[in-house]
Short mmCIF file of C-alpha atoms in Angstrom, two decimals:
data_model
loop_
_atom_site.label_atom_id
_atom_site.label_comp_id
_atom_site.label_asym_id
_atom_site.label_seq_id
_atom_site.Cartn_x
_atom_site.Cartn_y
_atom_site.Cartn_z
CA MET D 1 0.00 0.00 0.00
CA LYS D 2 2.72 2.45 0.89
CA ARG D 3 4.44 2.08 -2.45
CA VAL D 4 1.21 2.45 -4.32
CA SER D 5 0.45 5.65 -2.46
CA SER D 6 3.82 7.22 -3.09
CA ALA D 7 3.82 6.02 -6.65
CA SER D 8 0.42 7.51 -7.28
CA LEU D 9 1.68 10.85 -6.04
CA ARG D 10 4.61 10.66 -8.40
CA ALA D 11 2.38 9.52 -11.22
CA ALA D 12 0.10 12.48 -10.64
CA SER D 13 3.10 14.73 -10.87
CA MET D 14 4.41 13.20 -14.05
CA LYS D 15 1.02 13.13 -15.71
CA ARG D 16 0.48 16.76 -14.96
CA ILE D 17 3.89 17.72 -16.23
CA SER D 18 3.35 15.95 -19.49
CA SER D 19 -0.15 17.24 -20.07
CA GLU D 20 -0.06 20.77 -18.75
CA PRO D 21 2.58 23.32 -19.64
CA ARG D 22 3.99 25.10 -16.63
CA ARG D 23 3.53 28.52 -18.16
CA ALA D 24 2.16 29.89 -21.34
CA ALA D 25 4.22 28.62 -24.24
CA SER D 26 6.02 31.88 -24.73
CA MET D 27 7.20 31.81 -21.13
CA THR D 28 8.15 28.15 -20.87
CA ALA D 29 10.53 28.23 -23.77
CA LEU D 30 12.96 30.58 -22.15
CA PRO D 31 13.48 28.73 -18.87
CA ARG D 32 13.91 25.45 -20.69
CA ARG D 33 16.49 26.98 -22.97
CA ARG D 34 18.26 28.46 -20.01
CA PHE D 35 18.49 25.12 -18.26
CA LEU D 36 19.60 23.43 -21.46
CA LEU D 37 22.38 25.97 -21.74
CA GLY D 38 23.49 25.15 -18.24
CA LEU D 39 23.21 21.44 -18.79
CA GLY D 40 25.14 21.68 -22.02
CA ALA D 41 27.95 23.33 -20.14
CA LEU D 42 28.11 20.34 -17.83
CA ALA D 43 29.11 17.87 -20.52
CA GLY D 44 32.24 15.95 -19.64
CA ALA D 45 31.94 16.62 -15.95
CA GLY D 46 33.63 13.38 -15.02
CA ALA D 47 36.71 14.10 -17.05
CA LEU D 48 36.87 17.58 -15.61
CA ALA D 49 36.63 16.18 -12.13
CA ALA D 50 39.57 13.91 -12.79
CA CYS D 51 41.61 16.91 -13.85
CA SER D 52 40.77 18.91 -10.75
CA ASN D 53 42.59 16.88 -8.15
CA GLU D 54 46.08 18.13 -8.78
CA ALA D 55 48.15 18.88 -5.71
CA PRO D 56 48.89 22.56 -5.19
CA ALA D 57 52.08 23.81 -6.75
CA GLY D 58 55.08 23.78 -4.46
CA ALA D 59 57.48 26.61 -3.72
CA PRO D 60 59.26 28.05 -6.78
CA PRO D 61 62.75 26.68 -7.48
CA ALA D 62 65.73 28.68 -6.28
CA GLU D 63 66.66 29.68 -9.82
CA ALA D 64 63.22 31.08 -10.51
CA PRO D 65 63.29 34.57 -11.99
CA PRO D 66 62.75 37.41 -9.55
CA ALA D 67 59.31 38.78 -9.12
CA PRO D 68 58.50 41.81 -11.25
CA PRO D 69 58.96 45.13 -9.52
CA ALA D 70 56.02 46.42 -7.60
CA THR D 71 53.96 49.08 -9.25
CA THR D 72 51.85 51.77 -7.71
CA THR D 73 49.18 51.48 -10.39
CA ALA D 74 46.51 48.95 -9.45
CA ALA D 75 45.57 46.61 -12.27
CA ALA D 76 42.03 46.87 -13.50
CA PRO D 77 39.88 43.95 -12.38
CA THR D 78 39.38 41.28 -15.01
CA TYR D 79 35.68 41.04 -14.27
CA THR D 80 33.24 43.83 -13.58
CA GLY D 81 29.51 44.11 -13.12
CA GLU D 82 27.52 40.98 -13.74
CA ALA D 83 30.57 39.18 -15.11
CA ALA D 84 32.18 39.53 -11.69
CA LEU D 85 29.25 37.69 -10.13
CA VAL D 86 29.50 34.89 -12.67
CA ALA D 87 33.25 34.76 -12.11
CA LEU D 88 32.61 34.55 -8.38
CA GLY D 89 30.34 31.57 -8.98
CA ALA D 90 33.06 29.93 -11.04
CA ALA D 91 35.74 30.59 -8.46
CA VAL D 92 33.82 29.40 -5.43
CA SER D 93 32.69 26.25 -7.22
CA ALA D 94 36.24 25.63 -8.39
CA LEU D 95 37.55 26.10 -4.87
CA ALA D 96 35.16 23.49 -3.52
CA GLY D 97 36.00 21.16 -6.38
CA GLU D 98 39.73 21.54 -5.86
CA LEU D 99 39.80 21.13 -2.10
CA LEU D 100 37.31 18.29 -1.91
CA GLY D 101 39.07 16.60 -4.83
CA GLU D 102 42.41 16.89 -3.07
CA ALA D 103 40.83 15.56 0.10
CA ALA D 104 39.53 12.57 -1.83
CA SER D 105 42.95 11.97 -3.35
CA GLY D 106 44.62 12.24 0.03
CA ALA D 107 42.10 9.85 1.51
CA GLY D 108 42.93 7.36 -1.21
CA GLN D 109 46.60 7.68 -0.36
CA GLY D 110 46.03 7.00 3.34
CA ARG D 111 46.91 10.53 4.40
CA TYR D 112 44.01 10.70 6.86
CA GLY D 113 44.08 7.20 8.31
CA ALA D 114 41.23 4.80 7.67
CA VAL D 115 38.62 6.74 5.73
CA PRO D 116 35.18 5.06 5.61
CA GLY D 117 33.88 4.31 2.15
CA ALA D 118 30.90 6.63 2.58
CA VAL D 119 33.21 9.53 3.39
CA ALA D 120 35.53 8.82 0.47
CA ALA D 121 32.57 8.52 -1.89
CA TYR D 122 31.12 11.75 -0.57
CA LEU D 123 34.34 13.68 -1.15
CA SER D 124 34.91 12.48 -4.70
CA GLY D 125 31.23 12.72 -5.66
CA ALA D 126 30.76 16.24 -4.33
CA ALA D 127 34.06 17.36 -5.83
CA ALA D 128 33.03 16.19 -9.29
CA GLN D 129 29.78 18.13 -9.13
CA HIS D 130 31.49 21.32 -7.94
CA VAL D 131 34.00 21.04 -10.79
CA ALA D 132 31.13 20.63 -13.22
CA HIS D 133 29.50 23.73 -11.75
CA ALA D 134 32.71 25.73 -12.18
CA GLU D 135 32.86 24.64 -15.80
CA ALA D 136 29.27 25.75 -16.32
CA TRP D 137 29.94 29.18 -14.80
CA ASN D 138 33.04 29.53 -16.96
CA ARG D 139 31.06 28.58 -20.02
CA LEU D 140 28.79 31.55 -19.37
CA LEU D 141 31.84 33.81 -19.21
CA THR D 142 33.44 32.53 -22.40
CA VAL D 143 30.17 32.64 -24.32
CA ALA D 144 29.97 36.31 -23.32
CA GLY D 145 33.51 36.89 -24.58
CA ARG D 146 35.16 36.98 -21.17
CA PRO D 147 38.07 34.82 -20.05
CA ALA D 148 37.29 31.75 -17.97
CA VAL D 149 38.36 31.93 -14.34
CA ASP D 150 41.65 30.13 -13.85
CA GLY D 151 41.54 28.12 -10.62
CA ALA D 152 40.03 29.59 -7.49
CA PRO D 153 41.35 33.15 -7.17
CA LEU D 154 39.65 34.02 -3.91
CA THR D 155 40.83 35.79 -0.78
CA VAL D 156 39.56 32.90 1.33
CA GLU D 157 41.50 30.26 -0.60
CA PRO D 158 44.70 30.25 1.50
CA ALA D 159 42.85 29.85 4.79
CA LEU D 160 40.67 27.04 3.50
CA ARG D 161 43.63 25.30 1.91
CA GLY D 162 45.36 25.64 5.26
CA ARG D 163 42.48 23.78 6.89
CA LEU D 164 42.89 20.96 4.39
CA ASP D 165 46.63 20.85 5.02
CA ALA D 166 45.97 20.66 8.75
CA ALA D 167 43.37 17.90 8.45
CA ARG D 168 44.38 14.66 10.12
CA ALA D 169 41.22 12.56 10.19
CA PRO D 170 38.05 11.96 8.15
CA VAL D 171 36.03 14.12 10.52
CA ASP D 172 38.31 17.07 9.70
CA LEU D 173 37.59 16.58 6.01
CA LEU D 174 33.85 16.43 6.62
CA GLY D 175 33.97 19.57 8.74
CA LEU D 176 35.81 21.40 5.99
CA ALA D 177 33.34 20.07 3.42
CA ALA D 178 30.34 21.20 5.46
CA ASP D 179 31.72 24.71 5.86
CA LEU D 180 32.92 24.97 2.28
CA THR D 181 29.66 23.79 0.77
CA GLY D 182 27.81 26.16 3.10
CA THR D 183 29.87 29.02 1.66
CA VAL D 184 29.13 27.87 -1.87
CA THR D 185 25.40 27.61 -1.16
CA ALA D 186 25.21 31.03 0.46
CA THR D 187 27.27 32.64 -2.29
CA VAL D 188 25.26 31.14 -5.13
CA THR D 189 21.98 31.98 -3.39
CA ALA D 190 23.13 35.58 -3.11
CA ILE D 191 24.17 35.58 -6.77
CA THR D 192 20.68 34.42 -7.68
CA GLY D 193 19.30 37.70 -6.44
CA GLN D 194 22.00 39.85 -8.01
CA VAL D 195 22.32 38.70 -11.60
CA THR D 196 19.81 39.63 -14.27
CA GLU D 197 21.04 37.73 -17.31
CA ALA D 198 18.69 34.82 -17.88
CA SER D 199 21.31 32.10 -18.25
CA ALA D 200 23.08 33.22 -15.07
CA VAL D 201 19.83 33.21 -13.08
CA ALA D 202 19.01 29.72 -14.35
CA LEU D 203 22.45 28.35 -13.57
CA ALA D 204 22.46 29.84 -10.08
CA ALA D 205 18.97 28.41 -9.49
CA GLY D 206 20.15 24.93 -10.44
CA VAL D 207 23.52 25.00 -8.69
CA GLY D 208 22.59 26.43 -5.28
CA PRO D 209 20.27 23.59 -4.20
CA VAL D 210 22.80 20.97 -5.27
CA ALA D 211 25.48 22.63 -3.16
CA ALA D 212 22.96 22.66 -0.31
CA MET D 213 22.52 18.90 -0.75
CA HIS D 214 26.28 18.48 -0.41
CA GLY D 215 26.10 20.40 2.84
CA ALA D 216 23.21 18.35 4.18
CA SER D 217 25.01 15.10 3.36
CA ALA D 218 28.16 16.27 5.12
CA ASP D 219 26.12 17.34 8.14
CA PHE D 220 24.48 13.92 8.33
CA LEU D 221 27.82 12.15 8.18
CA LEU D 222 29.05 14.43 10.96
CA GLY D 223 25.95 13.85 13.06
CA ARG D 224 25.01 17.53 12.99
CA PRO D 225 21.37 18.69 13.30
CA PRO D 226 19.50 18.94 9.99
CA THR D 227 18.77 22.64 10.19
CA ALA D 228 19.02 25.03 7.27
CA PRO D 229 20.41 28.50 8.10
CA ASP D 230 17.86 31.19 9.00
CA ASP D 231 19.63 33.58 6.61
CA PRO D 232 20.38 31.67 3.41
CA THR D 233 23.03 34.18 2.36
CA ALA D 234 24.88 34.34 5.67
CA GLY D 235 28.58 33.85 4.98
CA ALA D 236 28.23 34.53 1.26
CA LEU D 237 31.28 35.78 -0.58
CA GLY D 238 30.96 38.91 -2.68
CA PRO D 239 32.79 39.97 -5.84
CA ASP D 240 35.36 41.71 -3.65
CA ALA D 241 36.55 38.23 -2.64
CA LEU D 242 37.90 37.74 -6.17
CA THR D 243 41.64 38.37 -6.50
CA VAL D 244 41.57 38.81 -10.27
CA MET I 1 14.50 47.46 -4.53
CA THR I 2 12.26 46.01 -7.24
CA ALA I 3 8.76 45.10 -6.10
CA PRO I 4 7.33 41.79 -7.26
CA ALA I 5 5.10 42.16 -10.32
CA PRO I 6 1.46 41.07 -10.53
CA ALA I 7 2.57 38.26 -12.85
CA ASP I 8 4.48 36.82 -9.90
CA VAL I 9 1.30 36.37 -7.85
CA PRO I 10 0.19 32.94 -9.13
CA ILE I 11 3.77 31.68 -8.93
CA LEU I 12 4.01 32.71 -5.30
CA GLN I 13 0.53 31.41 -4.48
CA THR I 14 1.30 28.00 -5.95
CA ALA I 15 4.56 27.82 -4.05
CA SER I 16 2.65 28.75 -0.90
CA SER I 17 0.09 26.02 -1.50
CA LEU I 18 2.84 23.41 -1.70
CA VAL I 19 4.47 24.78 1.43
CA VAL I 20 1.14 24.61 3.27
CA LEU I 21 0.62 21.03 2.17
CA ALA I 22 4.15 20.02 3.11
CA ALA I 23 3.79 21.60 6.55
CA ASP I 24 0.42 19.96 7.15
CA THR I 25 1.84 16.61 6.09
CA TYR I 26 4.92 16.95 8.27
CA SER I 27 2.66 17.78 11.21
CA SER I 28 0.68 14.60 10.62
CA LEU I 29 3.83 12.52 10.24
CA GLN I 30 5.35 14.07 13.35
CA ALA I 31 2.38 12.84 15.41
CA LEU I 32 3.19 9.23 14.56
CA ALA I 33 5.28 7.20 16.99
CA PHE I 34 7.67 6.22 14.19
CA GLY I 35 7.68 9.74 12.70
CA GLY I 36 8.21 12.27 15.46
CA GLY I 37 7.74 9.94 18.41
CA PRO I 38 10.01 7.79 20.54
CA SER I 39 10.30 4.90 18.09
CA ALA I 40 11.42 7.12 15.22
CA PRO I 41 15.07 7.23 14.22
CA ALA I 42 16.52 10.34 15.84
CA PRO I 43 17.68 11.98 12.59
CA LEU I 44 14.21 11.55 11.10
CA ARG I 45 12.60 13.02 14.19
CA ASP I 46 14.99 15.97 14.03
CA LEU I 47 14.33 16.47 10.34
CA LEU I 48 10.57 16.65 10.83
CA ALA I 49 10.96 19.26 13.56
CA ALA I 50 13.42 21.34 11.54
CA ALA I 51 11.25 21.11 8.44
CA LEU I 52 8.27 22.56 10.25
CA ASP I 53 10.33 25.56 11.37
CA GLU I 54 11.74 26.10 7.89
CA LEU I 55 8.36 25.74 6.19
CA ALA I 56 6.83 28.25 8.59
CA ARG I 57 9.46 30.77 7.50
CA ALA I 58 8.81 29.94 3.86
CA ARG I 59 5.09 30.45 4.34
CA THR I 60 5.63 33.87 5.89
CA ASP I 61 8.10 34.98 3.23
CA LEU I 62 5.93 33.82 0.36
CA ALA I 63 2.83 35.46 1.82
CA THR I 64 4.70 38.74 2.22
CA ALA I 65 5.96 38.61 -1.36
CA THR I 66 2.48 37.77 -2.64
CA ARG I 67 0.99 40.80 -0.93
CA GLN I 68 3.81 43.02 -2.20
CA ALA I 69 2.93 41.85 -5.70
CA GLY I 70 -0.65 42.91 -5.16
CA GLY I 71 -2.12 39.47 -4.53
CA ARG I 72 -3.85 37.62 -1.73
CA ALA I 73 -1.73 35.18 0.24
CA GLN I 74 -2.57 31.54 -0.42
CA THR I 75 -3.38 29.73 2.82
CA ASN I 76 -4.83 26.52 1.40
CA ALA I 77 -2.98 23.35 0.52
CA ASP I 78 -2.14 22.52 -3.07
CA PRO I 79 -5.39 21.22 -4.61
CA ARG I 80 -3.79 18.58 -6.80
CA TYR I 81 -1.66 16.88 -4.17
CA ALA I 82 -3.77 17.37 -1.05
CA PRO I 83 -6.21 14.55 -1.90
CA VAL I 84 -3.34 12.24 -2.73
CA VAL I 85 -1.68 12.93 0.62
CA GLU I 86 -4.99 12.42 2.39
CA GLN I 87 -5.26 9.03 0.76
CA ALA I 88 -1.64 8.13 1.50
CA LEU I 89 -1.45 9.11 5.17
CA PRO I 90 -3.54 6.19 6.52
CA THR I 91 -1.24 3.76 4.72
CA VAL I 92 1.91 4.99 6.48
CA ARG I 93 3.13 2.07 8.58
CA GLY I 94 6.71 2.86 9.52
CA PRO I 95 9.71 5.18 9.13
CA GLY I 96 10.23 4.10 5.55
CA ASP I 97 6.71 5.22 4.66
CA VAL I 98 7.23 8.51 6.49
CA VAL I 99 10.37 9.13 4.48
CA GLY I 100 8.75 8.10 1.22
CA LEU I 101 5.78 10.41 1.55
CA ALA I 102 7.87 13.35 2.76
CA LEU I 103 10.39 12.80 -0.02
CA THR I 104 7.76 12.89 -2.73
CA LEU I 105 6.36 16.17 -1.46
CA GLU I 106 9.77 17.74 -0.92
CA ASP I 107 10.84 16.86 -4.43
CA VAL I 108 7.82 18.59 -5.96
CA LEU I 109 8.24 21.58 -3.64
CA ALA I 110 11.96 21.96 -4.28
CA GLN I 111 11.62 21.58 -8.03
CA THR I 112 8.81 24.13 -8.09
CA LEU I 113 10.83 26.65 -6.08
CA VAL I 114 13.87 26.20 -8.33
CA SER I 115 11.72 26.77 -11.39
CA ASP I 116 10.14 29.79 -9.70
CA VAL I 117 13.56 31.39 -9.22
CA VAL I 118 13.92 31.48 -12.99
CA ASP I 119 10.45 32.88 -13.59
CA LEU I 120 10.10 35.49 -10.83
CA SER I 121 10.66 39.12 -11.79
CA ALA I 122 11.99 40.73 -8.62
CA PRO I 123 15.61 39.95 -7.69
CA GLU I 124 14.97 40.15 -3.96
CA VAL I 125 12.13 37.66 -4.17
CA ARG I 126 14.21 35.41 -6.42
CA GLN I 127 16.86 35.32 -3.72
CA THR I 128 14.35 34.61 -0.98
CA VAL I 129 12.79 31.78 -2.96
CA ALA I 130 16.24 30.45 -3.84
CA GLY I 131 16.98 30.25 -0.13
CA HIS I 132 13.86 28.20 0.48
CA ALA I 133 14.69 26.02 -2.52
CA ALA I 134 18.06 25.32 -0.94
CA ALA I 135 16.37 24.42 2.35
CA ALA I 136 13.98 22.04 0.56
CA ALA I 137 16.92 20.54 -1.30
CA ARG I 138 18.71 19.93 2.00
CA ARG I 139 15.69 18.07 3.30
CA LYS I 140 15.45 16.09 0.07
CA ALA I 141 19.11 15.09 0.39
CA LEU I 142 18.58 13.80 3.91
CA LEU I 143 15.39 11.97 2.98
CA LEU I 144 17.14 10.30 0.05
CA THR I 145 19.90 9.19 2.39
CA PHE I 146 17.47 7.89 5.01
CA GLN I 147 15.46 6.08 2.36
CA SER I 148 18.58 4.40 1.04
CA LEU I 149 19.69 3.29 4.50
CA LEU I 150 16.24 2.12 5.59
CA SER I 151 15.94 0.07 2.42
CA THR I 152 18.87 -2.04 3.59
CA GLY I 153 16.73 -3.26 6.50
CA ARG I 154 19.19 -1.81 9.01
CA ALA I 155 17.30 1.09 10.57
CA GLU I 156 20.12 1.52 13.11
CA LEU I 157 22.21 3.07 10.33
CA VAL I 158 19.94 6.13 10.50
CA ALA I 159 21.58 7.46 13.63
CA SER I 160 23.10 10.68 14.87
CA PRO I 161 26.03 10.51 14.57
CA PRO I 162 25.99 7.57 12.19
CA ASP I 163 28.46 4.71 12.43
CA LEU I 164 30.56 5.85 9.48
CA ALA I 165 32.38 2.54 9.20
CA ALA I 166 29.09 0.65 8.92
CA LEU I 167 27.56 2.87 6.24
CA PRO I 168 27.57 1.60 2.68
CA PRO I 169 29.70 3.80 0.40
CA ALA I 170 26.62 4.87 -1.53
CA ALA I 171 25.34 6.61 1.60
CA GLY I 172 27.89 9.32 0.90
CA THR I 173 26.50 10.26 -2.49
CA VAL I 174 22.85 9.17 -2.64
CA GLY I 175 21.81 12.57 -1.30
CA PHE I 176 22.91 14.49 -4.41
CA PRO I 177 21.92 12.55 -7.51
CA ASP I 178 21.84 15.44 -9.99
CA VAL I 179 24.54 17.88 -11.10
CA LEU I 180 21.89 20.56 -11.62
CA PHE I 181 18.69 20.48 -9.62
CA PRO I 182 15.90 19.17 -11.87
CA THR I 183 12.64 20.98 -12.56
CA GLU I 184 10.57 18.54 -14.59
CA LYS I 185 8.22 17.92 -11.64
CA ALA I 186 7.67 21.62 -10.96
CA SER I 187 4.04 22.53 -10.47
CA PRO I 188 2.52 24.88 -13.03
CA ALA I 189 2.03 28.42 -11.78
CA THR I 190 -1.75 28.14 -11.98
CA GLU I 191 -1.97 24.98 -9.87
CA GLY I 192 -2.24 26.63 -6.48
CA ALA I 193 -3.35 30.11 -7.49
CA VAL I 194 -6.16 31.71 -5.48
CA ARG I 195 -9.32 31.61 -7.55
#
């Protein structure tokens, strides 16, 4: 009986979707196109994820050329206006993808002791989706004629990487993941209310809830209460967090 | 600040109707011994309590936005799903049924809110709705995880904190099955509009 009841609810949903357009035709076309654009940008997510787990570069060799002389003229930011918000989305997703991917790699190498299979799967699975999100954000930039964001140029990157470097046990990785995905969720939720370009709104709408699911999964594994934040944008990064 | 437009009214009313139905359903499930009572798994009990708080905030925010857009706040449950829930509730026999019913409603609610973010005209309201979509997605993730663990026949795995070593690897990823949150189950804007 229980399965029939749940199934009937789902069937009602599916039937309605197939028989009744969500909006008037002229209004449905746009959202669908927007989501298709975002989905198209996610092609090859697995391969991208595999490329994201590189260890951070080490210190430069002794014979490295000296740094260029300091200048008193500040360089113009690479991204301004709405592009800066899209770049922020790319950077924060890339940061989560990089750090969680490195955590997964380190777990596979025994760096954090015995890592339960559920934790290892979480880290690699969430990392792959964040990398795919970064690629989708970057696709929006390149389609608009802007350069893709290279890596995760964010002011918060050194501190968060420091937390990963200091991690010693699976619970440290999960704590970092919970905080990091919370930052991604808050940032993308804030972006949703700041961008106006249709494809950016649609991508933010589809990415934010997935990042929230990463956070909820990490919280469960940690045994934390299942409460969503009262302020969904608390802790969000702004464009001023970009270092490019 | 951009005020919501009149065209946003049915969108917000339909979202409200799903929130009302979800809250009513959670209240019913919470009253069950294996939902919010002593024989329920602690994480499920906690989720039901948290969901009611979050849905109350959603209801208030959506009602405010509806009035700002010039409409009347929807206080009734979604007319399409309410009869189905009414029929399903007496068949709920254990935690797995609680999770199954809640999951179905949360999925429709979350997908509707995500779709609404794209369609709403006012940026501030888009952000508010996006926040509630994220909250619904969090609940969906947890319900997917609980459902997966309960389906193994080992209800003790749904614990707080869980025994990480005993969890199947899939428990780490079952909560986020999609790279982008889907919207194919989103309710049409007219479904819960005040008539």
